[in-house]
Amino acid sequence: MEVGEEKRASSLQDDGASDLQSVPGAMDPRAFPAALEPEVQSQPWRGQQEQRRCGELSLHVSGLVLGRDAAGSQGGRSTSACPLSPALSFLYLSGPQRREPAVSEGFPPAVKTAWSKSLPGAWTQPVPVWVIWGPGKLTPSDLGFLSTEFWGKSTKFWLGPILLFAVFLGFYSNVFSLISTWQREQSQSSPEVHHLQGQQGPLSTLFSSLSEGDRHLDTCRIPEVPRLVYPKAQLLKPTRVDVLVMTPWFAPIIWDGTFDSAILDAQFRNITIGLTVFAIKKYVVFLKLFLETAEKYFMVGHKVNYYVFTDRPADVPQIPLQEGRQVVVLKVRNYKRWQDISMHRMEMISNFSQQRFLREVHYLVCLDVDMKFSDHVGVEILAPLFGTLHPGFYAGDRQSFTYERRPLSQAYIPRDEGDFYYMGSFFGGSVPEVYQLTTACHQVMMADQANGIEAVWHDESHLNRYLLYHKPSKVLSPEYMWDEQLLRRPPFLRKLRFVAVPKNHAEIRNQ
């Protein structure tokens, strides 16, 4: 206890001792700092003396001084604030004559109340002082409540309600803060929550599960390209005027003559592309031709992972691969109906995107296996999200599209909506976007199944619904999907890049 404190307490002894006797459990004011000393010394905090000298009329709430009537200031206001200890906090009220309060012993150890002597002038009632013991600064939630008797009868009637409002506002904010903190700690410590987040959570949860080393570069970044020599584009001489080359939402439609492969290869030179293909049951017979033609035409000069989903790993053929390319066999179950195999592709791609694709590749290209590459298919197709125009509907109006027209289905599209009809056998994008697409399509297919309905073209119907309301950032022309057996080649199709293999659908699908 400082000498100054002793003198001040001594000067109050004769003046106010008789008044203090009327307060139950009151102590001698001189004992106030001493009574605090044992517990104060047990706490590792600073500014003990400065805290005890806050004798002016003050209200400290989390370090905020709402009012301070300094002695001798003749009603003037001072903005200086006493520091609050991290171990001991005060809500300290005293009269304008710097009178030290007494401490009541009748309250629990966590909260002690003190009553000052009757103050001269307008202060005709005892003024309570709350002393809060704890590990942090005083917050309104530590106070509980303040009764209107906290203030003297002559205090203005609006002061008490204002302070009560501030206290309860702080109380509820602290309660909600504690609840959110508790929920966050529970989610971080619960393995069940981690599992659900991985299966159903947003993309932020998907990314947060990865270390920095596992995360690939942002696929939307602008890459630097080396010095190149190439023909200059002629603004007034477009390379294609016979076909639409841009959608209404400014997504390019990829045709021969609309891109320069050399520039694009330089832009995408440091990426890895994943190609997913399903070879289940007898469809494994198409795998050899598919992989051989892919090695000749697909993403030549770039790193590629061929992800082969199959129920017959032993039947996957061994073919020579270019440097930086590999076949990854993923064993999956088969299904009795080919429709179920087709619909469960979305679920499998979604699951493996979460489990490994996000860590291994930048983009995914999802293709049917009963096809072959017949010309260049390169990085010109890559975008955050792309779809391919169906060769049977590229010239049709939206009323002719074979969308799902039954409102009961989650794939339903009204007859006055629709941009294009997209093929389910050629789509893709960045791994996060493909994960989001396949997860959404699988979920709505499960909802349809629960309602006893199956979309008219299965996963393709749901894909078209998704791409209607999540516009693709690139659209591939029919060059990238054609069937020479069923369709006559029009003159504007300069190249056929990915074509169907002749087959007996009934024989293949039902085995």
Short mmCIF file of C-alpha atoms in Angstrom, two decimals:
data_model
loop_
_atom_site.label_atom_id
_atom_site.label_comp_id
_atom_site.label_asym_id
_atom_site.label_seq_id
_atom_site.Cartn_x
_atom_site.Cartn_y
_atom_site.Cartn_z
CA MET A 1 0.00 0.00 0.00
CA GLU A 2 1.46 3.36 -1.01
CA VAL A 3 1.98 6.20 1.41
CA GLY A 4 -0.48 8.38 -0.47
CA GLU A 5 -3.15 5.73 -0.14
CA GLU A 6 -2.59 5.53 3.62
CA LYS A 7 -2.95 9.31 4.03
CA ARG A 8 -6.13 9.42 1.99
CA ALA A 9 -7.71 6.57 3.94
CA SER A 10 -6.67 8.18 7.23
CA SER A 11 -8.27 11.47 6.30
CA LEU A 12 -11.59 9.70 5.75
CA GLN A 13 -11.64 7.79 9.02
CA ASP A 14 -13.15 10.45 11.22
CA ASP A 15 -15.29 11.90 8.50
CA GLY A 16 -17.14 8.76 7.46
CA ALA A 17 -16.64 5.95 9.99
CA SER A 18 -20.02 6.46 11.63
CA ASP A 19 -21.85 6.26 8.32
CA LEU A 20 -20.11 3.03 7.38
CA GLN A 21 -21.32 1.33 10.52
CA SER A 22 -24.85 1.37 9.09
CA VAL A 23 -23.81 -0.82 6.15
CA PRO A 24 -23.98 -4.55 6.98
CA GLY A 25 -20.63 -6.26 6.72
CA ALA A 26 -18.81 -3.03 5.89
CA MET A 27 -15.07 -2.75 6.43
CA ASP A 28 -12.90 0.15 7.34
CA PRO A 29 -12.11 2.02 4.10
CA ARG A 30 -8.41 1.84 4.93
CA ALA A 31 -8.62 -1.92 4.71
CA PHE A 32 -9.94 -1.85 1.12
CA PRO A 33 -6.61 -2.06 -0.68
CA ALA A 34 -5.19 -4.37 1.95
CA ALA A 35 -8.17 -6.70 1.64
CA LEU A 36 -7.50 -7.02 -2.05
CA GLU A 37 -3.75 -7.44 -1.69
CA PRO A 38 -3.55 -11.21 -0.99
CA GLU A 39 -5.57 -12.16 -4.06
CA VAL A 40 -4.01 -9.47 -6.20
CA GLN A 41 -0.52 -10.70 -5.35
CA SER A 42 -1.48 -14.20 -6.42
CA GLN A 43 -2.25 -13.01 -9.95
CA PRO A 44 0.45 -12.21 -12.57
CA TRP A 45 -0.84 -8.76 -13.48
CA ARG A 46 0.55 -5.30 -13.77
CA GLY A 47 -0.60 -1.88 -12.71
CA GLN A 48 -1.90 -2.76 -9.25
CA GLN A 49 -1.44 0.69 -7.74
CA GLU A 50 -2.70 2.45 -10.84
CA GLN A 51 -5.84 0.33 -10.72
CA ARG A 52 -6.53 1.14 -7.08
CA ARG A 53 -6.10 4.85 -7.70
CA CYS A 54 -9.09 4.91 -10.04
CA GLY A 55 -11.19 6.65 -7.45
CA GLU A 56 -13.10 9.02 -9.63
CA LEU A 57 -16.66 8.42 -10.75
CA SER A 58 -15.93 5.93 -13.52
CA LEU A 59 -17.53 3.06 -15.34
CA HIS A 60 -15.02 0.61 -16.79
CA VAL A 61 -16.50 -1.90 -19.25
CA SER A 62 -13.83 -3.95 -21.04
CA GLY A 63 -11.43 -1.07 -20.64
CA LEU A 64 -13.89 1.61 -21.80
CA VAL A 65 -14.43 4.60 -19.53
CA LEU A 66 -17.94 5.89 -20.06
CA GLY A 67 -17.75 8.71 -17.52
CA ARG A 68 -15.17 10.23 -15.25
CA ASP A 69 -15.82 13.12 -12.91
CA ALA A 70 -12.41 14.06 -11.58
CA ALA A 71 -12.09 15.63 -8.14
CA GLY A 72 -11.59 19.32 -8.25
CA SER A 73 -12.57 19.59 -11.90
CA GLN A 74 -15.81 21.43 -11.06
CA GLY A 75 -17.87 19.10 -13.23
CA GLY A 76 -15.32 18.92 -16.06
CA ARG A 77 -14.69 15.68 -17.93
CA SER A 78 -11.40 13.89 -18.32
CA THR A 79 -10.84 11.31 -21.04
CA SER A 80 -7.92 9.54 -19.44
CA ALA A 81 -8.62 5.99 -18.31
CA CYS A 82 -7.09 3.81 -15.63
CA PRO A 83 -5.58 0.61 -17.03
CA LEU A 84 -7.54 -2.55 -16.39
CA SER A 85 -5.63 -5.57 -15.16
CA PRO A 86 -5.91 -8.84 -17.08
CA ALA A 87 -6.40 -10.60 -13.73
CA LEU A 88 -8.62 -8.21 -11.78
CA SER A 89 -11.35 -5.93 -13.10
CA PHE A 90 -13.29 -3.20 -11.34
CA LEU A 91 -16.59 -1.54 -11.88
CA TYR A 92 -15.73 1.29 -9.53
CA LEU A 93 -18.09 4.04 -8.50
CA SER A 94 -17.19 6.69 -5.99
CA GLY A 95 -18.16 10.24 -5.23
CA PRO A 96 -16.53 13.35 -6.55
CA GLN A 97 -14.46 13.73 -3.36
CA ARG A 98 -12.33 10.59 -4.04
CA ARG A 99 -13.72 8.69 -1.08
CA GLU A 100 -12.54 5.12 -0.86
CA PRO A 101 -15.35 2.52 -0.59
CA ALA A 102 -15.59 -0.26 1.92
CA VAL A 103 -15.83 -3.94 0.94
CA SER A 104 -18.70 -6.16 1.98
CA GLU A 105 -17.88 -9.72 3.05
CA GLY A 106 -21.37 -11.06 2.55
CA PHE A 107 -21.04 -11.98 -1.12
CA PRO A 108 -19.44 -15.06 -2.75
CA PRO A 109 -15.69 -14.95 -3.46
CA ALA A 110 -16.23 -14.48 -7.19
CA VAL A 111 -18.17 -11.24 -6.75
CA LYS A 112 -17.75 -8.88 -3.81
CA THR A 113 -19.75 -5.74 -3.31
CA ALA A 114 -18.62 -2.66 -1.51
CA TRP A 115 -20.61 0.21 -0.20
CA SER A 116 -19.27 3.68 0.18
CA LYS A 117 -20.33 6.03 2.91
CA SER A 118 -23.17 8.41 2.24
CA LEU A 119 -21.89 11.05 -0.10
CA PRO A 120 -22.53 14.75 0.46
CA GLY A 121 -24.93 16.74 -1.63
CA ALA A 122 -27.08 14.81 -4.06
CA TRP A 123 -25.60 11.39 -3.16
CA THR A 124 -27.91 10.46 -0.29
CA GLN A 125 -27.88 6.66 -0.77
CA PRO A 126 -25.02 4.16 -0.47
CA VAL A 127 -23.27 3.61 -3.78
CA PRO A 128 -22.50 -0.06 -4.55
CA VAL A 129 -19.15 -1.02 -5.99
CA TRP A 130 -18.71 -4.37 -7.73
CA VAL A 131 -15.31 -6.03 -7.65
CA ILE A 132 -14.98 -8.80 -10.23
CA TRP A 133 -12.24 -11.40 -9.87
CA GLY A 134 -11.25 -13.26 -13.00
CA PRO A 135 -8.60 -13.96 -15.61
CA GLY A 136 -9.56 -11.14 -17.98
CA LYS A 137 -10.89 -7.63 -18.33
CA LEU A 138 -14.30 -6.74 -17.01
CA THR A 139 -17.11 -7.40 -19.44
CA PRO A 140 -20.79 -6.58 -19.00
CA SER A 141 -21.56 -10.30 -18.65
CA ASP A 142 -19.47 -10.37 -15.48
CA LEU A 143 -21.79 -7.87 -13.83
CA GLY A 144 -25.03 -9.81 -14.01
CA PHE A 145 -27.49 -7.06 -13.43
CA LEU A 146 -27.61 -3.63 -11.89
CA SER A 147 -30.62 -2.65 -9.78
CA THR A 148 -32.06 0.78 -9.94
CA GLU A 149 -30.98 1.23 -6.34
CA PHE A 150 -27.44 1.32 -7.66
CA TRP A 151 -27.97 5.03 -8.09
CA GLY A 152 -29.17 7.60 -5.61
CA LYS A 153 -32.78 8.71 -5.71
CA SER A 154 -31.79 12.08 -7.05
CA THR A 155 -29.86 10.64 -10.01
CA LYS A 156 -31.57 11.30 -13.32
CA PHE A 157 -34.05 8.55 -14.13
CA TRP A 158 -32.60 7.78 -17.58
CA LEU A 159 -29.07 6.98 -16.45
CA GLY A 160 -29.90 3.61 -14.92
CA PRO A 161 -31.80 2.21 -17.96
CA ILE A 162 -29.01 3.29 -20.31
CA LEU A 163 -26.39 1.47 -18.28
CA LEU A 164 -28.64 -1.57 -17.91
CA PHE A 165 -29.04 -1.66 -21.69
CA ALA A 166 -25.27 -1.49 -22.18
CA VAL A 167 -24.70 -4.26 -19.64
CA PHE A 168 -27.27 -6.65 -21.13
CA LEU A 169 -26.09 -5.91 -24.66
CA GLY A 170 -22.59 -6.90 -23.65
CA PHE A 171 -23.91 -9.94 -21.82
CA TYR A 172 -25.70 -11.35 -24.85
CA SER A 173 -22.82 -10.58 -27.20
CA ASN A 174 -20.49 -12.50 -24.90
CA VAL A 175 -22.92 -15.40 -24.65
CA PHE A 176 -23.15 -15.73 -28.44
CA SER A 177 -19.39 -15.40 -28.72
CA LEU A 178 -18.91 -18.23 -26.24
CA ILE A 179 -21.45 -20.40 -28.08
CA SER A 180 -19.73 -19.92 -31.44
CA THR A 181 -16.34 -20.61 -29.87
CA TRP A 182 -17.65 -23.80 -28.29
CA GLN A 183 -19.21 -24.95 -31.57
CA ARG A 184 -15.97 -24.30 -33.44
CA GLU A 185 -13.95 -26.26 -30.89
CA GLN A 186 -16.45 -29.13 -31.05
CA SER A 187 -16.32 -29.24 -34.86
CA GLN A 188 -12.54 -29.28 -34.83
CA SER A 189 -12.35 -32.11 -32.33
CA SER A 190 -15.11 -34.35 -33.69
CA PRO A 191 -14.11 -36.97 -36.29
CA GLU A 192 -17.77 -37.42 -37.27
CA VAL A 193 -18.06 -33.75 -38.14
CA HIS A 194 -14.86 -33.92 -40.18
CA HIS A 195 -16.33 -36.83 -42.14
CA LEU A 196 -19.60 -35.03 -42.84
CA GLN A 197 -17.79 -31.89 -43.86
CA GLY A 198 -15.71 -33.87 -46.30
CA GLN A 199 -18.79 -35.48 -47.81
CA GLN A 200 -21.26 -32.60 -47.85
CA GLY A 201 -19.38 -29.46 -46.94
CA PRO A 202 -18.66 -26.46 -49.11
CA LEU A 203 -15.53 -26.05 -51.18
CA SER A 204 -13.94 -24.03 -48.39
CA THR A 205 -14.08 -27.14 -46.21
CA LEU A 206 -12.62 -29.21 -49.05
CA PHE A 207 -9.67 -26.82 -49.41
CA SER A 208 -9.15 -26.39 -45.66
CA SER A 209 -8.42 -30.11 -45.34
CA LEU A 210 -5.35 -29.75 -47.56
CA SER A 211 -1.90 -28.62 -46.65
CA GLU A 212 -0.27 -25.87 -48.66
CA GLY A 213 1.91 -28.44 -50.41
CA ASP A 214 -1.15 -30.35 -51.60
CA ARG A 215 -2.88 -27.36 -53.14
CA HIS A 216 -2.30 -26.66 -56.80
CA LEU A 217 -1.97 -23.17 -58.19
CA ASP A 218 -5.14 -21.25 -58.88
CA THR A 219 -6.35 -22.35 -62.30
CA CYS A 220 -7.87 -18.91 -62.92
CA ARG A 221 -4.55 -17.07 -62.64
CA ILE A 222 -3.07 -15.26 -65.63
CA PRO A 223 0.05 -17.18 -66.67
CA GLU A 224 3.20 -15.69 -68.14
CA VAL A 225 4.07 -16.93 -71.61
CA PRO A 226 7.51 -16.98 -73.26
CA ARG A 227 8.38 -15.09 -76.41
CA LEU A 228 6.48 -16.59 -79.33
CA VAL A 229 6.16 -15.94 -83.05
CA TYR A 230 2.63 -16.33 -84.39
CA PRO A 231 0.28 -14.65 -86.90
CA LYS A 232 -1.41 -11.49 -85.67
CA ALA A 233 -5.17 -11.66 -85.18
CA GLN A 234 -7.11 -9.42 -87.57
CA LEU A 235 -9.83 -7.57 -85.73
CA LEU A 236 -11.88 -6.83 -88.86
CA LYS A 237 -11.31 -10.25 -90.38
CA PRO A 238 -12.74 -12.88 -88.01
CA THR A 239 -11.60 -16.41 -88.68
CA ARG A 240 -15.13 -17.84 -88.42
CA VAL A 241 -18.26 -16.09 -89.64
CA ASP A 242 -20.27 -19.23 -90.42
CA VAL A 243 -20.88 -20.30 -86.82
CA LEU A 244 -21.57 -18.76 -83.42
CA VAL A 245 -18.29 -18.31 -81.57
CA MET A 246 -19.52 -16.62 -78.37
CA THR A 247 -22.43 -17.35 -76.06
CA PRO A 248 -24.65 -14.55 -74.71
CA TRP A 249 -22.75 -14.81 -71.39
CA PHE A 250 -19.38 -14.31 -73.16
CA ALA A 251 -18.21 -17.91 -73.04
CA PRO A 252 -16.26 -18.87 -76.19
CA ILE A 253 -17.55 -21.70 -78.35
CA ILE A 254 -14.54 -23.70 -79.49
CA TRP A 255 -14.30 -24.35 -83.23
CA ASP A 256 -11.36 -25.01 -85.47
CA GLY A 257 -9.78 -21.70 -86.43
CA THR A 258 -10.78 -19.82 -83.27
CA PHE A 259 -7.63 -20.55 -81.25
CA ASP A 260 -3.86 -20.81 -81.55
CA SER A 261 -2.55 -24.03 -80.02
CA ALA A 262 1.00 -22.71 -79.65
CA ILE A 263 -0.11 -19.81 -77.43
CA LEU A 264 -2.41 -22.02 -75.36
CA ASP A 265 0.21 -24.72 -74.89
CA ALA A 266 2.59 -22.06 -73.53
CA GLN A 267 -0.09 -20.81 -71.13
CA PHE A 268 -0.92 -24.30 -69.82
CA ARG A 269 2.60 -25.72 -69.88
CA ASN A 270 2.83 -26.41 -66.12
CA ILE A 271 -0.44 -28.20 -65.48
CA THR A 272 -1.60 -31.81 -65.10
CA ILE A 273 -4.87 -32.97 -66.63
CA GLY A 274 -6.93 -35.83 -65.27
CA LEU A 275 -9.09 -37.85 -67.67
CA THR A 276 -11.85 -39.98 -66.12
CA VAL A 277 -13.31 -42.91 -68.03
CA PHE A 278 -15.61 -45.74 -66.92
CA ALA A 279 -14.90 -49.24 -68.22
CA ILE A 280 -17.42 -51.34 -66.30
CA LYS A 281 -18.56 -54.81 -67.34
CA LYS A 282 -18.12 -55.35 -71.07
CA TYR A 283 -17.28 -51.71 -71.71
CA VAL A 284 -13.72 -52.63 -70.80
CA VAL A 285 -13.33 -53.87 -74.39
CA PHE A 286 -13.29 -50.26 -75.62
CA LEU A 287 -10.48 -49.24 -73.33
CA LYS A 288 -7.52 -50.24 -75.50
CA LEU A 289 -8.60 -48.19 -78.55
CA PHE A 290 -9.59 -45.31 -76.30
CA LEU A 291 -6.17 -45.11 -74.60
CA GLU A 292 -4.20 -45.66 -77.79
CA THR A 293 -5.96 -42.82 -79.62
CA ALA A 294 -5.74 -40.61 -76.51
CA GLU A 295 -1.97 -41.00 -76.49
CA LYS A 296 -1.93 -39.86 -80.10
CA TYR A 297 -4.31 -36.89 -79.91
CA PHE A 298 -5.24 -35.96 -76.34
CA MET A 299 -3.24 -33.22 -74.58
CA VAL A 300 -0.06 -34.08 -76.44
CA GLY A 301 2.99 -32.66 -74.68
CA HIS A 302 1.20 -32.26 -71.33
CA LYS A 303 1.07 -34.36 -68.19
CA VAL A 304 -2.00 -36.60 -68.05
CA ASN A 305 -3.41 -39.03 -65.49
CA TYR A 306 -5.85 -41.53 -67.02
CA TYR A 307 -8.25 -42.49 -64.22
CA VAL A 308 -9.88 -45.77 -65.26
CA PHE A 309 -12.92 -46.72 -63.17
CA THR A 310 -13.54 -50.41 -63.59
CA ASP A 311 -14.82 -53.54 -61.89
CA ARG A 312 -12.26 -55.60 -63.85
CA PRO A 313 -8.77 -54.26 -63.06
CA ALA A 314 -7.09 -57.32 -64.55
CA ASP A 315 -8.59 -56.51 -67.96
CA VAL A 316 -7.10 -53.03 -68.20
CA PRO A 317 -4.67 -53.14 -71.14
CA GLN A 318 -1.03 -52.14 -70.91
CA ILE A 319 -0.13 -49.57 -73.55
CA PRO A 320 3.00 -47.46 -74.03
CA LEU A 321 2.65 -43.94 -72.62
CA GLN A 322 4.38 -40.66 -73.25
CA GLU A 323 6.60 -39.18 -70.56
CA GLY A 324 4.66 -37.65 -67.70
CA ARG A 325 1.52 -39.71 -68.34
CA GLN A 326 0.15 -42.64 -66.36
CA VAL A 327 -2.86 -44.95 -66.07
CA VAL A 328 -4.42 -45.09 -62.62
CA VAL A 329 -6.86 -47.97 -62.10
CA LEU A 330 -9.67 -47.28 -59.63
CA LYS A 331 -11.66 -50.35 -58.72
CA VAL A 332 -15.39 -49.72 -58.30
CA ARG A 333 -18.49 -51.89 -58.10
CA ASN A 334 -20.78 -52.61 -61.01
CA TYR A 335 -24.54 -52.29 -61.21
CA LYS A 336 -27.16 -54.48 -62.81
CA ARG A 337 -28.67 -51.79 -65.03
CA TRP A 338 -26.57 -49.63 -67.36
CA GLN A 339 -28.69 -46.66 -66.30
CA ASP A 340 -27.49 -47.12 -62.72
CA ILE A 341 -23.89 -47.28 -63.89
CA SER A 342 -24.38 -44.06 -65.80
CA MET A 343 -26.00 -42.24 -62.89
CA HIS A 344 -23.47 -43.42 -60.31
CA ARG A 345 -20.62 -41.93 -62.33
CA MET A 346 -21.42 -38.57 -60.73
CA GLU A 347 -21.12 -40.03 -57.25
CA MET A 348 -17.81 -41.76 -58.02
CA ILE A 349 -16.22 -38.69 -59.61
CA SER A 350 -17.35 -36.58 -56.67
CA ASN A 351 -15.90 -39.00 -54.11
CA PHE A 352 -12.55 -39.38 -55.85
CA SER A 353 -12.29 -35.63 -56.45
CA GLN A 354 -12.35 -35.22 -52.72
CA GLN A 355 -10.08 -38.18 -51.99
CA ARG A 356 -7.31 -37.63 -54.53
CA PHE A 357 -8.04 -35.62 -57.72
CA LEU A 358 -7.78 -32.27 -55.97
CA ARG A 359 -4.25 -33.18 -54.85
CA GLU A 360 -3.09 -34.72 -58.12
CA VAL A 361 -4.41 -32.72 -61.09
CA HIS A 362 -5.53 -29.23 -62.04
CA TYR A 363 -8.35 -30.09 -64.46
CA LEU A 364 -10.66 -33.04 -65.04
CA VAL A 365 -12.00 -34.14 -68.42
CA CYS A 366 -14.86 -36.65 -68.05
CA LEU A 367 -15.44 -38.88 -71.10
CA ASP A 368 -17.29 -41.98 -72.27
CA VAL A 369 -15.12 -45.01 -73.04
CA ASP A 370 -16.97 -46.21 -76.16
CA MET A 371 -15.35 -43.43 -78.19
CA LYS A 372 -12.06 -42.72 -79.93
CA PHE A 373 -9.96 -39.65 -80.61
CA SER A 374 -9.53 -38.85 -84.28
CA ASP A 375 -7.91 -35.39 -84.19
CA HIS A 376 -6.25 -32.91 -81.85
CA VAL A 377 -7.96 -32.35 -78.47
CA GLY A 378 -5.79 -30.06 -76.42
CA VAL A 379 -5.75 -27.39 -73.77
CA GLU A 380 -8.10 -25.20 -75.80
CA ILE A 381 -10.94 -27.03 -74.07
CA LEU A 382 -9.77 -26.25 -70.54
CA ALA A 383 -11.75 -23.78 -68.44
CA PRO A 384 -13.20 -23.64 -64.93
CA LEU A 385 -16.32 -25.36 -66.32
CA PHE A 386 -17.06 -26.58 -69.85
CA GLY A 387 -19.73 -28.58 -71.61
CA THR A 388 -20.05 -30.04 -75.13
CA LEU A 389 -22.88 -29.45 -77.58
CA HIS A 390 -24.89 -32.55 -78.42
CA PRO A 391 -24.43 -33.37 -82.15
CA GLY A 392 -28.13 -34.08 -82.57
CA PHE A 393 -29.40 -30.75 -81.20
CA TYR A 394 -26.81 -28.09 -82.03
CA ALA A 395 -29.11 -26.51 -84.65
CA GLY A 396 -32.41 -27.09 -82.82
CA ASP A 397 -34.55 -24.72 -80.78
CA ARG A 398 -35.10 -25.21 -77.07
CA GLN A 399 -38.53 -26.78 -77.52
CA SER A 400 -36.90 -29.68 -79.39
CA PHE A 401 -34.36 -30.39 -76.64
CA THR A 402 -34.95 -33.64 -74.76
CA TYR A 403 -34.79 -31.99 -71.35
CA GLU A 404 -36.63 -33.54 -68.42
CA ARG A 405 -40.10 -31.97 -68.68
CA ARG A 406 -41.79 -33.47 -65.61
CA PRO A 407 -41.90 -30.91 -62.77
CA LEU A 408 -41.66 -33.68 -60.18
CA SER A 409 -38.05 -34.39 -61.20
CA GLN A 410 -35.12 -32.36 -59.91
CA ALA A 411 -33.88 -32.24 -63.53
CA TYR A 412 -37.00 -30.39 -64.72
CA ILE A 413 -36.49 -27.54 -67.20
CA PRO A 414 -39.52 -25.56 -68.45
CA ARG A 415 -40.11 -25.36 -72.19
CA ASP A 416 -39.36 -21.65 -72.33
CA GLU A 417 -35.88 -22.08 -70.83
CA GLY A 418 -32.62 -23.51 -72.08
CA ASP A 419 -29.45 -22.40 -73.88
CA PHE A 420 -28.05 -25.55 -75.49
CA TYR A 421 -28.39 -29.28 -75.09
CA TYR A 422 -25.15 -30.66 -73.64
CA MET A 423 -23.78 -34.17 -74.07
CA GLY A 424 -23.24 -36.21 -70.91
CA SER A 425 -20.24 -38.01 -72.41
CA PHE A 426 -17.88 -34.97 -72.55
CA PHE A 427 -17.71 -32.35 -69.77
CA GLY A 428 -15.16 -31.10 -67.29
CA GLY A 429 -13.35 -28.18 -65.75
CA SER A 430 -11.18 -27.39 -62.78
CA VAL A 431 -11.29 -30.03 -60.06
CA PRO A 432 -13.22 -27.86 -57.56
CA GLU A 433 -15.86 -27.03 -60.18
CA VAL A 434 -16.21 -30.63 -61.29
CA TYR A 435 -16.47 -31.69 -57.66
CA GLN A 436 -19.25 -29.18 -57.14
CA LEU A 437 -21.08 -30.24 -60.31
CA THR A 438 -20.90 -33.98 -59.68
CA THR A 439 -21.83 -33.61 -56.02
CA ALA A 440 -24.88 -31.51 -56.89
CA CYS A 441 -26.00 -33.90 -59.63
CA HIS A 442 -25.63 -36.93 -57.39
CA GLN A 443 -27.64 -35.31 -54.62
CA VAL A 444 -30.57 -34.42 -56.88
CA MET A 445 -30.52 -37.89 -58.43
CA MET A 446 -30.85 -39.35 -54.94
CA ALA A 447 -33.74 -36.97 -54.29
CA ASP A 448 -35.45 -38.19 -57.48
CA GLN A 449 -34.88 -41.78 -56.45
CA ALA A 450 -36.51 -41.11 -53.07
CA ASN A 451 -39.52 -39.67 -54.92
CA GLY A 452 -39.74 -42.67 -57.23
CA ILE A 453 -38.80 -40.85 -60.42
CA GLU A 454 -35.90 -41.24 -62.85
CA ALA A 455 -34.95 -38.44 -65.26
CA VAL A 456 -35.52 -39.21 -68.92
CA TRP A 457 -31.83 -39.23 -69.82
CA HIS A 458 -30.49 -40.02 -66.37
CA ASP A 459 -27.29 -38.17 -65.44
CA GLU A 460 -27.32 -36.24 -68.75
CA SER A 461 -30.68 -34.67 -67.81
CA HIS A 462 -29.29 -33.51 -64.49
CA LEU A 463 -26.13 -32.24 -66.17
CA ASN A 464 -28.22 -30.07 -68.50
CA ARG A 465 -30.18 -28.66 -65.59
CA TYR A 466 -26.95 -27.83 -63.75
CA LEU A 467 -25.33 -26.13 -66.77
CA LEU A 468 -28.48 -24.08 -67.39
CA TYR A 469 -28.17 -22.43 -63.99
CA HIS A 470 -24.36 -22.61 -63.71
CA LYS A 471 -23.28 -21.29 -67.09
CA PRO A 472 -20.13 -22.99 -68.42
CA SER A 473 -17.14 -20.76 -69.08
CA LYS A 474 -16.41 -22.59 -72.37
CA VAL A 475 -18.64 -24.53 -74.75
CA LEU A 476 -17.19 -27.17 -77.07
CA SER A 477 -18.62 -27.37 -80.57
CA PRO A 478 -19.85 -30.63 -82.17
CA GLU A 479 -16.29 -31.14 -83.43
CA TYR A 480 -15.66 -32.64 -79.98
CA MET A 481 -18.57 -35.08 -80.09
CA TRP A 482 -19.81 -36.72 -83.27
CA ASP A 483 -21.34 -39.98 -84.44
CA GLU A 484 -20.52 -40.69 -88.07
CA GLN A 485 -22.95 -43.64 -88.20
CA LEU A 486 -25.97 -41.58 -87.25
CA LEU A 487 -25.17 -38.12 -88.60
CA ARG A 488 -23.98 -36.72 -91.88
CA ARG A 489 -21.05 -34.38 -91.51
CA PRO A 490 -21.97 -30.76 -92.32
CA PRO A 491 -19.51 -28.50 -94.19
CA PHE A 492 -18.83 -26.21 -91.22
CA LEU A 493 -17.37 -29.14 -89.24
CA ARG A 494 -13.80 -28.81 -90.41
CA LYS A 495 -12.56 -31.47 -88.00
CA LEU A 496 -13.99 -34.40 -86.11
CA ARG A 497 -11.96 -34.73 -82.95
CA PHE A 498 -13.83 -37.26 -80.77
CA VAL A 499 -16.17 -39.75 -82.39
CA ALA A 500 -18.32 -42.70 -81.42
CA VAL A 501 -17.11 -46.25 -81.99
CA PRO A 502 -19.53 -48.57 -83.85
CA LYS A 503 -21.14 -51.02 -81.43
CA ASN A 504 -24.20 -53.06 -80.57
CA HIS A 505 -25.67 -51.13 -77.67
CA ALA A 506 -28.02 -53.88 -76.58
CA GLU A 507 -25.26 -56.47 -76.45
CA ILE A 508 -22.84 -54.28 -74.54
CA ARG A 509 -25.26 -52.72 -72.08
CA ASN A 510 -26.98 -55.90 -71.00
CA GLN A 511 -23.89 -57.98 -70.21
#
